Amino acid sequence: MSEAKLKRSLTGRVVSNKMDKTVTVLVEHLVKHPLYGKVVRRSKKYHAHDEANQYNEGDLVTIEEGRPLSKTKSWYVTALLEKARVV
């Protein structure tokens, strides 16, 4: 009777799709500075698995944590939330 562990999921923007079956996703969040109280934007990049090479730069995606596929890649793209606008 073991329950499945909840997987972490994050939302971010694809900033690079130059690798094969991998995208780089920039995840930003806002934190309040502990002393000055100003809201500061913090960001981190994650490599995520994209099996079909279907996501492009600028797309807003959801990524989910999973088993490691390589040294730096242990996230999977699960959903496309917003397609990038082409100018």
XYZ file of C-alpha atoms in Angstrom:
87
model
C 0.000 0.000 0.000
C 2.590 2.538 -0.999
C 1.261 5.794 -2.331
C 2.770 7.379 -5.412
C 5.010 10.319 -4.577
C 3.836 13.633 -6.000
C 6.084 14.940 -8.758
C 7.134 18.587 -8.786
C 5.927 20.613 -11.741
C 7.028 24.066 -12.858
C 5.932 26.519 -15.529
C 8.443 28.374 -17.668
C 9.415 29.669 -21.089
C 11.525 27.753 -23.618
C 14.718 29.745 -24.263
C 16.613 27.183 -26.371
C 15.727 24.178 -28.515
C 19.064 23.678 -30.261
C 19.731 20.266 -28.696
C 18.208 17.036 -29.973
C 15.162 15.995 -27.885
C 16.005 18.608 -25.232
C 14.768 22.114 -24.503
C 16.056 24.653 -22.003
C 13.255 26.121 -19.894
C 13.643 29.364 -17.914
C 11.521 29.346 -14.751
C 11.043 32.701 -12.996
C 9.536 33.402 -9.596
C 9.169 36.484 -7.407
C 10.624 36.654 -3.889
C 10.538 39.418 -1.338
C 13.917 40.736 -0.206
C 14.330 39.865 3.492
C 15.696 43.260 4.569
C 14.398 45.838 2.099
C 11.049 44.308 1.223
C 11.414 44.879 -2.528
C 10.085 42.120 -4.774
C 12.939 40.583 -6.755
C 12.675 38.324 -9.797
C 14.687 35.084 -9.462
C 15.192 32.643 -12.318
C 16.672 29.228 -12.994
C 17.159 27.195 -16.169
C 16.235 23.521 -16.471
C 16.939 21.035 -19.262
C 13.762 19.135 -20.106
C 13.103 16.145 -22.353
C 11.151 16.849 -25.567
C 10.755 13.527 -27.384
C 9.239 14.882 -30.613
C 11.248 18.121 -30.865
C 7.927 19.980 -31.051
C 8.560 22.947 -28.720
C 10.144 26.163 -29.994
C 11.740 29.199 -28.381
C 9.198 31.423 -26.657
C 6.667 28.670 -25.903
C 5.208 28.615 -22.384
C 5.380 25.020 -21.107
C 4.874 22.935 -17.988
C 7.706 20.624 -16.944
C 7.562 17.735 -14.489
C 10.308 16.066 -12.510
C 11.192 12.486 -13.395
C 14.036 10.025 -13.469
C 17.400 11.326 -14.711
C 18.030 10.898 -18.437
C 21.504 12.452 -18.427
C 23.850 14.393 -16.167
C 21.809 17.610 -16.404
C 18.378 16.427 -17.605
C 15.798 15.058 -15.173
C 12.694 17.021 -16.229
C 10.053 16.209 -18.860
C 7.895 18.655 -20.826
C 4.282 17.680 -20.101
C 2.118 20.420 -21.601
C 2.152 23.390 -23.945
C 0.336 26.299 -22.305
C 0.935 29.038 -24.862
C 2.486 29.004 -28.313
C 5.109 31.661 -29.092
C 3.863 34.578 -31.170
C 5.645 34.827 -34.523
C 6.351 38.391 -35.619
